[in-house]
Short mmCIF file of C-alpha atoms in Angstrom, two decimals:
data_model
loop_
_atom_site.label_atom_id
_atom_site.label_comp_id
_atom_site.label_asym_id
_atom_site.label_seq_id
_atom_site.Cartn_x
_atom_site.Cartn_y
_atom_site.Cartn_z
CA MET A 19 -8.25 27.46 6.79
CA ASP A 20 -10.03 25.29 9.33
CA ARG A 21 -12.25 22.33 8.54
CA ASN A 22 -15.48 24.29 8.95
CA ASP A 23 -14.27 26.90 6.49
CA ALA A 24 -13.25 24.12 4.11
CA GLY A 25 -16.76 22.69 4.27
CA ARG A 26 -18.29 26.07 3.45
CA GLN A 27 -15.91 26.55 0.52
CA LEU A 28 -16.87 23.16 -0.88
CA ALA A 29 -20.55 23.98 -0.47
CA GLY A 30 -20.04 27.05 -2.63
CA LEU A 31 -18.92 24.75 -5.46
CA LEU A 32 -21.76 22.30 -4.90
CA ALA A 33 -24.69 24.69 -4.71
CA ALA A 34 -26.78 22.47 -7.01
CA PHE A 35 -26.51 19.58 -4.56
CA ARG A 36 -29.55 20.41 -2.45
CA GLY A 37 -32.86 18.75 -1.69
CA ASP A 38 -34.26 15.68 0.01
CA ASP A 39 -32.50 13.36 -2.42
CA VAL A 40 -28.98 14.50 -1.36
CA VAL A 41 -26.94 12.94 1.45
CA VAL A 42 -23.48 14.03 2.59
CA LEU A 43 -21.34 11.15 3.85
CA ALA A 44 -17.90 10.93 5.43
CA PRO A 45 -15.76 8.21 6.95
CA PRO A 46 -15.20 8.46 10.71
CA GLY A 47 -12.49 10.98 11.50
CA SER A 48 -11.72 14.67 11.11
CA GLY A 49 -13.34 14.70 7.68
CA MET A 50 -16.68 14.58 9.49
CA ARG A 51 -16.12 18.23 10.47
CA VAL A 52 -15.81 19.17 6.79
CA ALA A 53 -18.84 17.05 5.92
CA ALA A 54 -20.96 18.49 8.75
CA GLU A 55 -20.35 22.07 7.63
CA LEU A 56 -20.95 21.10 4.01
CA ALA A 57 -24.27 19.45 4.89
CA ALA A 58 -25.33 22.35 7.12
CA THR A 59 -24.61 24.90 4.40
CA LEU A 60 -26.49 22.90 1.77
CA HIS A 61 -29.29 22.04 4.25
CA VAL A 62 -29.09 18.31 3.54
CA LEU A 63 -28.80 15.09 5.47
CA LEU A 64 -25.46 14.07 7.00
CA ASP A 65 -24.34 10.56 7.86
CA VAL A 66 -21.21 8.54 8.46
CA ILE A 67 -20.37 5.68 6.08
CA LEU A 68 -18.68 2.61 7.49
CA VAL A 69 -16.65 0.16 5.42
CA ARG A 70 -14.31 -2.63 6.51
CA PRO A 71 -11.67 -4.27 4.26
CA LEU A 72 -11.71 -8.06 4.34
CA ALA A 73 -8.56 -10.16 4.74
CA VAL A 74 -8.09 -13.53 6.44
CA ALA A 75 -5.51 -14.00 9.20
CA ARG A 76 -3.11 -16.11 7.13
CA HIS A 77 -3.13 -13.58 4.26
CA PRO A 78 -3.33 -10.19 6.03
CA ASP A 79 -2.10 -8.28 2.96
CA LEU A 80 -4.60 -9.88 0.57
CA VAL A 81 -7.79 -7.82 0.63
CA TYR A 82 -10.45 -10.02 -0.93
CA GLY A 83 -13.43 -7.70 -0.48
CA ILE A 84 -15.10 -4.95 1.46
CA LEU A 85 -17.97 -5.14 3.91
CA GLY A 86 -20.49 -2.40 4.63
CA GLU A 87 -23.41 -2.11 6.97
CA ASP A 88 -26.46 -4.35 6.63
CA GLU A 89 -24.14 -7.13 5.41
CA THR A 90 -23.56 -5.37 2.10
CA LEU A 91 -20.62 -7.21 0.60
CA LEU A 92 -18.34 -6.76 -2.40
CA ILE A 93 -16.08 -9.70 -3.21
CA ASP A 94 -13.00 -9.86 -5.44
CA THR A 95 -13.43 -13.39 -6.76
CA THR A 96 -9.96 -13.43 -8.30
CA ALA A 97 -8.35 -12.60 -4.94
CA VAL A 98 -10.38 -15.37 -3.33
CA ALA A 99 -9.08 -17.82 -5.92
CA ASP A 100 -5.48 -16.58 -5.75
CA GLY A 101 -5.43 -16.87 -1.97
CA ARG A 102 -7.26 -20.19 -2.01
CA LEU A 103 -9.57 -18.83 0.64
CA CYS A 104 -12.03 -21.36 2.00
CA GLU A 105 -15.62 -20.56 2.93
CA ALA A 106 -15.03 -21.21 6.63
CA GLU A 107 -12.21 -18.69 7.03
CA ARG A 108 -14.07 -16.13 4.96
CA ALA A 109 -17.19 -16.58 7.06
CA ALA A 110 -15.20 -16.12 10.28
CA THR A 111 -13.56 -12.98 8.92
CA GLU A 112 -16.82 -11.47 7.73
CA GLU A 113 -18.59 -12.24 11.00
CA ALA A 114 -15.82 -10.57 13.00
CA GLN A 115 -15.81 -7.49 10.77
CA ALA A 116 -19.61 -7.28 10.86
CA GLU A 117 -19.48 -7.17 14.67
CA ILE A 118 -16.98 -4.31 14.51
CA LEU A 119 -19.24 -2.44 12.07
CA CYS A 120 -22.23 -2.88 14.38
CA ARG A 121 -20.31 -1.60 17.39
CA ASN A 122 -18.95 1.37 15.47
CA ALA A 123 -22.36 2.23 14.04
CA PHE A 124 -23.97 2.20 17.47
CA SER A 125 -21.22 4.34 19.00
CA LEU A 126 -21.70 6.97 16.28
CA ARG A 127 -25.46 6.91 15.60
CA GLY A 128 -26.95 5.35 18.67
CA ASP A 129 -30.28 3.74 17.76
CA ARG A 130 -30.62 5.54 14.43
CA LYS A 131 -30.28 3.54 11.23
CA ARG A 132 -27.95 4.53 8.42
CA ALA A 133 -29.23 6.94 5.80
CA ASP A 134 -31.11 5.32 2.95
CA LEU A 135 -29.02 5.90 -0.19
CA ALA A 136 -31.35 4.20 -2.66
CA GLU A 137 -32.07 6.47 -5.65
CA ARG A 138 -30.25 9.37 -3.99
CA THR A 139 -27.31 11.63 -4.76
CA VAL A 140 -24.39 11.15 -2.40
CA VAL A 141 -21.63 13.65 -1.66
CA ILE A 142 -18.66 11.93 -0.04
CA ALA A 143 -16.44 14.35 1.87
CA ASP A 144 -13.12 14.09 3.68
CA ASP A 145 -10.56 16.56 4.96
CA CYS A 146 -7.33 15.38 3.31
CA VAL A 147 -6.64 12.60 0.82
CA ALA A 148 -3.15 11.22 0.28
CA ASP A 149 -4.24 7.74 -0.80
CA ALA A 150 -7.52 7.08 -2.59
CA THR A 151 -8.08 3.53 -1.37
CA ALA A 152 -10.48 4.34 1.47
CA LEU A 153 -12.56 6.81 -0.56
CA ARG A 154 -12.63 4.41 -3.49
CA ASP A 155 -14.07 1.70 -1.23
CA ILE A 156 -16.61 4.18 0.12
CA CYS A 157 -17.71 5.14 -3.41
CA ARG A 158 -18.16 1.49 -4.29
CA MET A 159 -20.12 0.81 -1.12
CA ALA A 160 -22.38 3.82 -1.70
CA ARG A 161 -23.21 2.39 -5.15
CA LEU A 162 -24.10 -0.94 -3.58
CA HIS A 163 -26.36 0.86 -1.13
CA GLY A 164 -28.23 2.29 -4.13
CA ALA A 165 -26.76 5.75 -4.77
CA ILE A 166 -27.50 6.89 -8.33
CA ARG A 167 -24.98 9.75 -8.41
CA ILE A 168 -21.78 10.20 -6.41
CA ALA A 169 -19.70 13.32 -5.90
CA VAL A 170 -16.44 13.42 -3.98
CA ALA A 171 -15.63 16.71 -2.24
CA VAL A 172 -12.28 17.30 -0.54
CA PRO A 173 -10.41 20.47 0.46
CA VAL A 174 -6.99 19.03 -0.33
CA ALA A 175 -5.83 15.84 -2.06
CA ALA A 176 -2.90 14.43 -3.95
CA ARG A 177 -3.43 14.94 -7.67
CA GLN A 178 -2.78 11.27 -8.36
CA ALA A 179 -5.36 10.24 -5.75
CA VAL A 180 -7.97 12.47 -7.39
CA ALA A 181 -7.26 10.86 -10.75
CA THR A 182 -7.61 7.39 -9.24
CA LEU A 183 -11.09 8.23 -7.96
CA SER A 184 -12.45 9.38 -11.32
CA PRO A 185 -13.80 5.94 -12.39
CA TYR A 186 -15.80 5.69 -9.16
CA ALA A 187 -17.36 9.14 -8.85
CA ASP A 188 -19.53 11.17 -11.21
CA LYS A 189 -18.08 14.46 -9.98
CA ILE A 190 -14.95 15.35 -8.02
CA VAL A 191 -14.41 18.71 -6.36
CA CYS A 192 -10.98 19.41 -4.88
CA LEU A 193 -10.04 22.87 -3.67
CA ASN A 194 -6.30 22.15 -3.65
CA ALA A 195 -4.71 19.36 -5.70
CA THR A 196 -1.11 18.73 -4.67
CA ALA A 197 1.76 17.05 -6.47
CA HIS A 198 2.67 15.03 -3.39
CA ALA A 199 0.77 13.48 -0.50
CA PRO A 200 -0.56 16.40 1.57
CA ASP A 201 0.00 16.74 5.31
CA PRO A 202 -3.21 17.93 7.02
CA ASP A 203 -1.21 19.64 9.78
CA ARG A 204 0.22 21.99 7.15
CA TRP A 205 -3.15 22.79 5.59
CA TYR A 206 -5.31 23.39 8.65
CA VAL A 207 -4.79 26.06 11.28
CA GLN A 208 -5.32 23.58 14.08
CA SER A 209 -4.80 19.85 14.48
CA GLU A 210 -8.09 18.32 15.60
CA THR A 211 -8.73 14.89 17.03
CA THR A 212 -12.28 13.89 16.17
CA THR A 213 -13.56 11.23 18.54
CA SER A 214 -16.62 9.02 18.26
CA THR A 215 -18.32 11.35 20.75
CA ASP A 216 -17.59 14.33 18.47
CA ILE A 217 -18.99 12.50 15.45
CA ALA A 218 -22.10 11.46 17.35
CA ALA A 219 -22.65 15.11 18.30
CA LEU A 220 -22.26 16.28 14.69
CA LEU A 221 -24.74 13.65 13.48
CA GLY A 222 -27.14 14.50 16.28
CA ALA A 223 -27.03 18.20 15.42
CA ASN A 224 -27.84 17.45 11.78
CA HIS A 225 -30.60 15.07 12.83
CA SER A 226 -32.20 17.75 15.00
CA CYS A 227 -32.37 20.17 12.06
CA GLY A 228 -35.19 18.22 10.41
CA TRP A 229 -33.14 16.83 7.53
CA SER A 230 -33.20 13.34 9.05
CA ASP A 231 -35.98 11.70 7.01
CA GLY A 232 -34.82 8.88 4.80
CA PHE A 233 -33.13 6.43 7.14
CA THR A 234 -33.36 2.77 6.31
CA GLY A 235 -33.42 -0.66 7.82
CA ALA A 236 -31.61 -3.81 6.78
CA ASP A 237 -30.61 -4.22 3.15
CA LYS A 238 -28.55 -7.22 2.04
CA ARG A 239 -26.66 -7.19 -1.25
CA THR A 240 -23.75 -9.36 -2.30
CA THR A 241 -21.92 -8.57 -5.53
CA PRO A 242 -18.93 -10.44 -6.97
CA ALA A 243 -16.18 -8.40 -8.61
CA SER A 244 -13.32 -9.28 -10.91
CA ARG A 245 -9.84 -8.00 -10.08
CA SER A 246 -10.21 -5.31 -12.74
CA SER A 247 -12.82 -3.66 -10.54
CA SER A 248 -11.46 -4.76 -7.19
CA MET A 249 -10.39 -2.74 -4.19
CA ARG A 250 -6.73 -3.40 -4.89
CA GLY A 251 -7.13 -1.04 -7.76
CA LEU A 252 -5.58 -0.18 -11.04
#
């Protein structure tokens, strides 16, 4: 299969996910091709979701939180305490990551704002999942942005990764669950590099279809989290 075909197959299993209250999201990368076809088939809004893990320079392996757009922040207070992270180094880290998010958002959307997820159903799509960490962070960020229901839709994923996502998503659709980490080059008929220009074009095509109402402006939320619900996972 190719990624467009994968998106159509997923849409066939998500036929109920239609209407103005549904948004399809994907992280930047080849999964946007799956998400774009999924959104086009369901006739719903498509957007990219951007999340940055937070770690200070002296503890690069200690992720103490995640940062989304509009300064939406989720903090693992136990990691902060364990790493003895001071406010100054955290502030510097978060400022640097926020600048990266702003640059990435502009390169992908131009002047458009992110999709408003408040009180909406979100379908998070990707092309291949070997490790659930990134999708888990995306699910958590979508909740912080106000999503009331989250579905994860992937053509192929490691069975263990799918299981790890179950506490964070209300519905998970996986066409092919594998015993081991899947290699996308073995599942797709062609290896595709999806650039920021490609993603911008996919978003622009969806925007031009008239499904682009419901974009938002700034929205600041900061939520502390214990390690039991942190990004470093169970």
